[in-house]
PDB file of C-alpha atoms in Angstrom:
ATOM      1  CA  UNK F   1     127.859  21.767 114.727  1.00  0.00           C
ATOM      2  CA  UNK F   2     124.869  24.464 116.327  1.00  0.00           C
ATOM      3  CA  UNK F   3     123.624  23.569 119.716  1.00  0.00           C
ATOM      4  CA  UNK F   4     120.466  25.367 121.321  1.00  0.00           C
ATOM      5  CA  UNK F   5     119.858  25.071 124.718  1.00  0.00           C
ATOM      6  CA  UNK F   6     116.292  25.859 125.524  1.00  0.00           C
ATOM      7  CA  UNK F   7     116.533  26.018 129.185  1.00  0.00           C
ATOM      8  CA  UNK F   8     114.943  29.118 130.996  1.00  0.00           C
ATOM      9  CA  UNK F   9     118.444  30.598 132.438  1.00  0.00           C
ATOM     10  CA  UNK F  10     122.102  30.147 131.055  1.00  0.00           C
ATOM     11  CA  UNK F  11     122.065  29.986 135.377  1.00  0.00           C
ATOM     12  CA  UNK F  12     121.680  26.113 135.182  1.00  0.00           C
ATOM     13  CA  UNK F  13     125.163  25.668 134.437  1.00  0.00           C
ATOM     14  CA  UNK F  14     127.671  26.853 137.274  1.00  0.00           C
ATOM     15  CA  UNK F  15     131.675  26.417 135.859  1.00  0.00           C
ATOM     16  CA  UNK F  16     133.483  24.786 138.774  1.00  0.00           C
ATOM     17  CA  UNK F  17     136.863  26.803 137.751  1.00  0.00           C
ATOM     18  CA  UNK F  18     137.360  29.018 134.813  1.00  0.00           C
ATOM     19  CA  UNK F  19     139.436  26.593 132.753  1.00  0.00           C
ATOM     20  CA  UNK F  20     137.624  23.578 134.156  1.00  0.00           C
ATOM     21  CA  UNK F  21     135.593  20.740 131.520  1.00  0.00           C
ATOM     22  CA  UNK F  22     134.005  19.634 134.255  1.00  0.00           C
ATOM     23  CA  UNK F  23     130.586  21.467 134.814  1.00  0.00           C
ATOM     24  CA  UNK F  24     127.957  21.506 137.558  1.00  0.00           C
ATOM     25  CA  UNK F  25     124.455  21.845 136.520  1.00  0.00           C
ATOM     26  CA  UNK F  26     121.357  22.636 138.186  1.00  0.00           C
ATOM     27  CA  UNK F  27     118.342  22.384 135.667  1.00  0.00           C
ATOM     28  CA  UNK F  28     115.820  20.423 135.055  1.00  0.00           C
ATOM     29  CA  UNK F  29     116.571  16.431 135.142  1.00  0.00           C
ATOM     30  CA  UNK F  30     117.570  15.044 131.674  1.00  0.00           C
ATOM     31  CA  UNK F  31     114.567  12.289 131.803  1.00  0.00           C
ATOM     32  CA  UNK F  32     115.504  10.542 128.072  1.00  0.00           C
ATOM     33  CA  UNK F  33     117.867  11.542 125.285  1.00  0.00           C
ATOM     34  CA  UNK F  34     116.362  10.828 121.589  1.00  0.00           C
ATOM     35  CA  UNK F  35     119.305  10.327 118.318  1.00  0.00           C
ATOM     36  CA  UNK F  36     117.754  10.497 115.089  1.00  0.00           C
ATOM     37  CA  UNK F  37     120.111   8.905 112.331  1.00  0.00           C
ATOM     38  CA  UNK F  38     118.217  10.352 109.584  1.00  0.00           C
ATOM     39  CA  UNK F  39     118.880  14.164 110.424  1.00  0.00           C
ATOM     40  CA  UNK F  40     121.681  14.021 112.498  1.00  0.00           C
ATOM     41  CA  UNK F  41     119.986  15.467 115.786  1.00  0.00           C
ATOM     42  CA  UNK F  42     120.299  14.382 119.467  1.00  0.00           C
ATOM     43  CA  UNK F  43     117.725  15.809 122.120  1.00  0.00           C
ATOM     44  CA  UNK F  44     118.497  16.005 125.845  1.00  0.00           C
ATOM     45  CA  UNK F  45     114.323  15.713 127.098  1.00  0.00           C
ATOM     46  CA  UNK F  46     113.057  16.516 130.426  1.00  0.00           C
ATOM     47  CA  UNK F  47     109.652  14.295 129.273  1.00  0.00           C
ATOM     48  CA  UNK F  48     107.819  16.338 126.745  1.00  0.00           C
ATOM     49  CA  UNK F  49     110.289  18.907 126.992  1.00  0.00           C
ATOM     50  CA  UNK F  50     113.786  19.713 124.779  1.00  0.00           C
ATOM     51  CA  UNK F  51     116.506  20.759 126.626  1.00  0.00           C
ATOM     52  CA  UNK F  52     119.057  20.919 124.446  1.00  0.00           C
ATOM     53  CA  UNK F  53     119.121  20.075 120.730  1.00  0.00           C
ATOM     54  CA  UNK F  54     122.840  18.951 119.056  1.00  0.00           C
ATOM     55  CA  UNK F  55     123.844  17.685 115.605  1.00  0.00           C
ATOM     56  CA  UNK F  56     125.716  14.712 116.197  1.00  0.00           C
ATOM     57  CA  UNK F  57     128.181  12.449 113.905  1.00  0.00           C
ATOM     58  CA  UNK F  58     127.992   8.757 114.075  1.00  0.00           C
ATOM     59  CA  UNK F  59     130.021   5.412 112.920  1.00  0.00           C
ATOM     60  CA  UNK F  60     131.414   5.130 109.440  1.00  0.00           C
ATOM     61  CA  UNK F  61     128.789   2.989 108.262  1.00  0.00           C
ATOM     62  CA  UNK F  62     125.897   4.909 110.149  1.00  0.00           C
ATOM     63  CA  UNK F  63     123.025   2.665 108.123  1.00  0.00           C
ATOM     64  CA  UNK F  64     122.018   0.003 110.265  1.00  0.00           C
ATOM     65  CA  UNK F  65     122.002  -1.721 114.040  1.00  0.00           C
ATOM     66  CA  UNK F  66     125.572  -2.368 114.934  1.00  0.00           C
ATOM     67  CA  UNK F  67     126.042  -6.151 114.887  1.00  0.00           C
ATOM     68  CA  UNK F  68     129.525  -6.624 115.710  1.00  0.00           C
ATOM     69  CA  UNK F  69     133.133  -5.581 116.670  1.00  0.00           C
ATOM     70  CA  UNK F  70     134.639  -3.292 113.998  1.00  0.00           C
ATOM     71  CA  UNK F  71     131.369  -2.799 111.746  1.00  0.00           C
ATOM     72  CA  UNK F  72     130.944   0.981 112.208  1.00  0.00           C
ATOM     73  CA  UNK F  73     127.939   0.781 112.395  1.00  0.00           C
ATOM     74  CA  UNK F  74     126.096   2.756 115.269  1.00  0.00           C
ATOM     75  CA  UNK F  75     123.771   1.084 117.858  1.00  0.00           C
ATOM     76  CA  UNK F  76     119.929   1.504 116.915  1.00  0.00           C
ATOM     77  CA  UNK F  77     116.857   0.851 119.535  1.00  0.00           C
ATOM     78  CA  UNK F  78     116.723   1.922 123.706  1.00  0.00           C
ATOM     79  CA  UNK F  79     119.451   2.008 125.752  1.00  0.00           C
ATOM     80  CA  UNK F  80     120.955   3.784 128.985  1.00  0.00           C
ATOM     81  CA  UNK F  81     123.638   5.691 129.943  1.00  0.00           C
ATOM     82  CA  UNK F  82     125.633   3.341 131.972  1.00  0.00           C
ATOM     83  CA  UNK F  83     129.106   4.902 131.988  1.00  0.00           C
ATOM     84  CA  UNK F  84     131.349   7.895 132.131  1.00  0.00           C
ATOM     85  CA  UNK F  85     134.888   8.845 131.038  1.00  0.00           C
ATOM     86  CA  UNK F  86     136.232  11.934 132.532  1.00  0.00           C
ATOM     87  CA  UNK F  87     139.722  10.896 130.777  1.00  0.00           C
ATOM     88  CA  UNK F  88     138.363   9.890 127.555  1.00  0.00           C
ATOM     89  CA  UNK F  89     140.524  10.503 124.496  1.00  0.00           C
ATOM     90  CA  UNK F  90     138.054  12.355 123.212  1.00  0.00           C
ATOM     91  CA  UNK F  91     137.766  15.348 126.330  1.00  0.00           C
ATOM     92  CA  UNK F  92     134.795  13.702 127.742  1.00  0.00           C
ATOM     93  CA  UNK F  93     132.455  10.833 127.126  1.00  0.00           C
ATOM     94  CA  UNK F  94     128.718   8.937 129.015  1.00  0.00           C
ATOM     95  CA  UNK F  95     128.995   5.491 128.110  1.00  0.00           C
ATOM     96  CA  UNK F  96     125.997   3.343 126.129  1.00  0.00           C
ATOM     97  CA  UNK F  97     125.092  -0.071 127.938  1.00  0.00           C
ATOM     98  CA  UNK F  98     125.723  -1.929 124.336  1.00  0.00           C
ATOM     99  CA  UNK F  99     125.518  -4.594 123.878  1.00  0.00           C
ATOM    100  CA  UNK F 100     122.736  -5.884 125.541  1.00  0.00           C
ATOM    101  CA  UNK F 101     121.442  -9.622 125.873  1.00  0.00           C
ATOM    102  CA  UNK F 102     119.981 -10.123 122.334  1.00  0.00           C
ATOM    103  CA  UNK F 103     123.246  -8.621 120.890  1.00  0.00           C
ATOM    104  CA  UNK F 104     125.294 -10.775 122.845  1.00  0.00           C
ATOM    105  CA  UNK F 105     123.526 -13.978 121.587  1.00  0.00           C
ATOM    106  CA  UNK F 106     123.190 -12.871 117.797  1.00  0.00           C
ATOM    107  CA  UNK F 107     126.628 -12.484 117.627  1.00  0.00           C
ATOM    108  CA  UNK F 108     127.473 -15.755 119.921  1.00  0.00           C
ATOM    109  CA  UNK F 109     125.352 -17.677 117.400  1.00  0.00           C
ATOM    110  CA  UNK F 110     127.309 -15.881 114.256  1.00  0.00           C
ATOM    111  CA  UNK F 111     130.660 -16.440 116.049  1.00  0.00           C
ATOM    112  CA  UNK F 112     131.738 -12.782 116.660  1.00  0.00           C
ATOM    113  CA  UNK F 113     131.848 -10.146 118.766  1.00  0.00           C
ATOM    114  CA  UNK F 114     129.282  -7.763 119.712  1.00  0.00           C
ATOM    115  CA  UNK F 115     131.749  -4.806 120.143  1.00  0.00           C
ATOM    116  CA  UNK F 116     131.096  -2.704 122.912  1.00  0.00           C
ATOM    117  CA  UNK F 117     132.568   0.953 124.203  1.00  0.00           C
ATOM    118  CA  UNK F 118     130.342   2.955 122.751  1.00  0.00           C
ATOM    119  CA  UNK F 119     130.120   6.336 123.741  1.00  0.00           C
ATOM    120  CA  UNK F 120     128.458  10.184 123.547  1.00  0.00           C
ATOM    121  CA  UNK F 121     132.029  11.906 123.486  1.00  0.00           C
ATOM    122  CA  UNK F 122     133.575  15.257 122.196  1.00  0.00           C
ATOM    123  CA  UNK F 123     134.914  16.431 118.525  1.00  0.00           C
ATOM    124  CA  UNK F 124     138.015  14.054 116.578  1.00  0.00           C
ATOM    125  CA  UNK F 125     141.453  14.186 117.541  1.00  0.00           C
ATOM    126  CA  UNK F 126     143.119  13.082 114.468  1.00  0.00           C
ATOM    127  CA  UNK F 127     143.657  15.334 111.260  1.00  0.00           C
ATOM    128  CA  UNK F 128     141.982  13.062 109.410  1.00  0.00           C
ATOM    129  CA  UNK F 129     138.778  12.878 111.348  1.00  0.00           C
ATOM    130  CA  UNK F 130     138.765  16.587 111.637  1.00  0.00           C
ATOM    131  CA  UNK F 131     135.382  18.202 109.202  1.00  0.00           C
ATOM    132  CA  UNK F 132     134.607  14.884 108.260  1.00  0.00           C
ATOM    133  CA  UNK F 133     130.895  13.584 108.289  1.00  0.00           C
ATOM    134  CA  UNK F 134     130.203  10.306 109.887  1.00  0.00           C
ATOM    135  CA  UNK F 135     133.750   9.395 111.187  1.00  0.00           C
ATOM    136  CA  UNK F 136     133.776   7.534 114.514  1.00  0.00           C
ATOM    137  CA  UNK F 137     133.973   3.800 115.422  1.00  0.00           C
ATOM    138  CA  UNK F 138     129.954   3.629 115.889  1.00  0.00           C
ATOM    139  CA  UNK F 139     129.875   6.332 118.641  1.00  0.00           C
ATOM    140  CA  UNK F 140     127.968   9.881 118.927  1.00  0.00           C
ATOM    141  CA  UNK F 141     130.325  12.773 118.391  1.00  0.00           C
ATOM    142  CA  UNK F 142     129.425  16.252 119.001  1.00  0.00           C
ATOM    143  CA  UNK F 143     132.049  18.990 120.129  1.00  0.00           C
ATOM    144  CA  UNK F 144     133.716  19.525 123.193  1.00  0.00           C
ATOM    145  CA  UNK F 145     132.029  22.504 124.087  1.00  0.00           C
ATOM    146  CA  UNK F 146     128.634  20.090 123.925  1.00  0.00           C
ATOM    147  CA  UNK F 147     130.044  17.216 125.947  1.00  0.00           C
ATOM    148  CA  UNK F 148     130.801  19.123 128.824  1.00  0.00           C
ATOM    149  CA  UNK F 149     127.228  20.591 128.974  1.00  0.00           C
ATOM    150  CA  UNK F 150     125.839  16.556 128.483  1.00  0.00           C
ATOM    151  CA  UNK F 151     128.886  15.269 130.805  1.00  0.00           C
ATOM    152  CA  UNK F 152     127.440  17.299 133.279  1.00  0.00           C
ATOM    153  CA  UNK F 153     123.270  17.080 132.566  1.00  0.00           C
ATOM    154  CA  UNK F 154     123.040  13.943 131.577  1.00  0.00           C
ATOM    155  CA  UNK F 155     122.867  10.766 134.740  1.00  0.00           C
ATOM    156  CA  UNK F 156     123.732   7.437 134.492  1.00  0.00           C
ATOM    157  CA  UNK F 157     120.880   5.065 134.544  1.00  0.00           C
ATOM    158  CA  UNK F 158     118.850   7.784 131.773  1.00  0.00           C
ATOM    159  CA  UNK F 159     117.510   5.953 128.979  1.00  0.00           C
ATOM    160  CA  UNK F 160     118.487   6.983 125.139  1.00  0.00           C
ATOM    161  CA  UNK F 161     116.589   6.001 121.945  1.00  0.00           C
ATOM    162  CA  UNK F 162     118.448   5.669 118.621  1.00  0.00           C
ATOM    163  CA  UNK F 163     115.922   5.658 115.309  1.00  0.00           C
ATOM    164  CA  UNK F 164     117.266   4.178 112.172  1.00  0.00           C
ATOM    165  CA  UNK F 165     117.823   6.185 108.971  1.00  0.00           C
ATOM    166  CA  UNK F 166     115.569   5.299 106.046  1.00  0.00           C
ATOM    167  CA  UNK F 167     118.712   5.370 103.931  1.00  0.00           C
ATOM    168  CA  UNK F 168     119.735   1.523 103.416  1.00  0.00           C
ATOM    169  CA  UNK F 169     123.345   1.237 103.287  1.00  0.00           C
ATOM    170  CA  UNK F 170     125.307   0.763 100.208  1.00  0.00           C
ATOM    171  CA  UNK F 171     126.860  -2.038  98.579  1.00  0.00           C
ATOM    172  CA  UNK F 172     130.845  -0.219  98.901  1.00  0.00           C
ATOM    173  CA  UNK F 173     132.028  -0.363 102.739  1.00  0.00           C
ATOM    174  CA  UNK F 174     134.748   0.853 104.255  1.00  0.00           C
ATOM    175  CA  UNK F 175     137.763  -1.948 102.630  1.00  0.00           C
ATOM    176  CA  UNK F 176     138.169  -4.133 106.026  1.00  0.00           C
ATOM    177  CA  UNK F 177     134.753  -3.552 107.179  1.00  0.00           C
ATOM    178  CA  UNK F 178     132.928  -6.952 107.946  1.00  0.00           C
ATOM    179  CA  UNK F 179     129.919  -7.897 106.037  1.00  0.00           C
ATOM    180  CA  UNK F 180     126.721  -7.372 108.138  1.00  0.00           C
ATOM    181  CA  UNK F 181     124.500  -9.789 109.760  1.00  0.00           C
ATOM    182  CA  UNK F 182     121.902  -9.066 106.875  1.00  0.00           C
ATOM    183  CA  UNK F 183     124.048 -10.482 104.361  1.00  0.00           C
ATOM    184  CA  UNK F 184     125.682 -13.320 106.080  1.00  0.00           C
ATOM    185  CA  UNK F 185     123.218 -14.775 108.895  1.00  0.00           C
ATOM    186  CA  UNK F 186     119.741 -13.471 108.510  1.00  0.00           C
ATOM    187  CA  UNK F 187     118.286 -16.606 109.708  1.00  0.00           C
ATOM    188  CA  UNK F 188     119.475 -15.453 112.984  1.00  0.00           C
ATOM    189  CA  UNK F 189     118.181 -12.259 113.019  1.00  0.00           C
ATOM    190  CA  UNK F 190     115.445 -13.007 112.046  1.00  0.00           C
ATOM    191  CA  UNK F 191     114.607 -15.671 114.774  1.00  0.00           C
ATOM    192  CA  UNK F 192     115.860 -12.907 117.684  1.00  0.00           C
ATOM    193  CA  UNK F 193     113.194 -10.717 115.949  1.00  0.00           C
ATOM    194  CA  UNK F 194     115.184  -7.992 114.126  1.00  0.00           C
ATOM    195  CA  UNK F 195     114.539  -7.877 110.117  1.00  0.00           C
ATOM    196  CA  UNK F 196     117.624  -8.055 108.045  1.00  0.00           C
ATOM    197  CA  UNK F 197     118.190  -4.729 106.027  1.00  0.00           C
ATOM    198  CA  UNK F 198     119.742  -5.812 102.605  1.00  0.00           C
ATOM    199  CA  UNK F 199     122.242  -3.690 100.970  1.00  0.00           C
ATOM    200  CA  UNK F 200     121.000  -1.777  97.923  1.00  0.00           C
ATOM    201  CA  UNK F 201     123.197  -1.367  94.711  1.00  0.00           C
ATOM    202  CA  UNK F 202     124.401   2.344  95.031  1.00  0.00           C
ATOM    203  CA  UNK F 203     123.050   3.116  91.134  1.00  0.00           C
ATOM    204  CA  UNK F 204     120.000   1.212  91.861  1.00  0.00           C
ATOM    205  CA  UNK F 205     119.241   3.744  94.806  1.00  0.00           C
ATOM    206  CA  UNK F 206     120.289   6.790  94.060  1.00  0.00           C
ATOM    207  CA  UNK F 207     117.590   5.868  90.162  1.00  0.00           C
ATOM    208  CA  UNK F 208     114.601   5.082  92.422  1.00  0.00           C
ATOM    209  CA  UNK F 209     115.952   8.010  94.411  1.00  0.00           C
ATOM    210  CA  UNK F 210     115.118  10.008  91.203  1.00  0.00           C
ATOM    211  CA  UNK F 211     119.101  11.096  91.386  1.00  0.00           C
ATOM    212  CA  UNK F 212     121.038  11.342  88.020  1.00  0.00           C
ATOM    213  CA  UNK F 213     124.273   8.806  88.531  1.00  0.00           C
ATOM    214  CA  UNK F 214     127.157   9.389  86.708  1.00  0.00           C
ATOM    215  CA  UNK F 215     129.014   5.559  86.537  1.00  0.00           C
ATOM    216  CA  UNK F 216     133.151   6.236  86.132  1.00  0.00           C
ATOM    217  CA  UNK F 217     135.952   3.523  85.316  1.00  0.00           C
ATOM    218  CA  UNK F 218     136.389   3.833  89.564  1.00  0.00           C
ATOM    219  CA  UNK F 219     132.044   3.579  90.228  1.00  0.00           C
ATOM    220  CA  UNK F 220     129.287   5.260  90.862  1.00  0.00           C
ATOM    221  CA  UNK F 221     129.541   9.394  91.835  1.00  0.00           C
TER     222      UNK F 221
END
């Protein structure tokens, strides 16, 4: 993953010991942070401003709001950082106020749970995870490198903005993966305000997409 800091000096960052993770920084104020799902990016702003730009991984099913415990899906609309994790299994980690009141009654009303412990947090620890695309729970990765520099810019109380891909998601999940809202209760969704996003045969998409699909005995690749 490339990170670019545009900050005027590499001075704003002070290492408290050589071998330390933990950082001190003395820049300008990280005001929002902006994830776009489309392209991958994350931007630490100070208001019109880019600090720092990152490319980020995101849930296992990164199409979509996350609706509930175990969906994979990663949280979409505003947010704050509410949290931190200087112990985190994954190096470091700022912790995402999901779920907030309207997720906590669309999921009361489906008879699930919202989830919850989602995070900004450093690179995979298992093999399997490891140069994979897309592999966490419904968290932002980036590398551990990057999450000390956002451990240590980044307050709690700053708001973050996650924009939807256009992509709609697929019709093959993860196997054990819960069907979504959309599918299931959009009734309810659609009463708290949030439009159901149905799933889109895979060979239906990628023709409109204007891809060539080659359909196998084991589906579409």
């Amino acid at each position: 993953m490339n990170r670019r800091v545009m900050l005027a000096s590499t001075a704003a960052f002070v290492g408290l010991t050589a071998c330390s993770k933990f950082k001190t920084y003395n820049g300008p104020e990280v005001t929002e942070i902006f994830v776009f799902k489309e392209n991958r990016k994350m931007y630490l702003m100070h208001h019109q401003t880019a600090l720092a730009e990152y490319d980020v991984h995101l849930g296992f099913s990164p199409y979509g709001h996350k609706q509930q415990k175990g969906d994979g899906r990663t949280p979409e609309g505003s947010y704050r950082i509410n949290r931190r994790n200087p112990d985190s299994a994954f190096h470091l980690s700022v912790g995402l106020d999901y779920p907030n009141d309207t997720d906590r009654k669309i999921a009361k009303e489906v008879g699930v749970s919202p989830g919850g412990d989602i995070f900004i947090h450093g690179g995979p620890t298992r093999k399997e995870d490891k140069n994979k695309s897309d592999w966490t729970a419904g968290c932002i990765a980036v590398t551990n490198k990057e999450i000390e520099d956002i451990y240590a810019m980044v307050r709690d109380g700053t708001p973050i903005h996650i924009f939807p891909a256009k992509q709609p998601p697929l019709l093959r999940p993860r196997p054990g993966t819960p069907k979504p809202f959309d599918e299931t209760a959009p009734d309810i969704l659609v009463a708290h305000g949030r439009e159901p996003i149905m799933p889109m045969d895979p060979v239906l998409w990628q023709a409109q997409a204007g891809t060539e699909v080659l359909v196998t005995s084991n589906g579409t690749e």
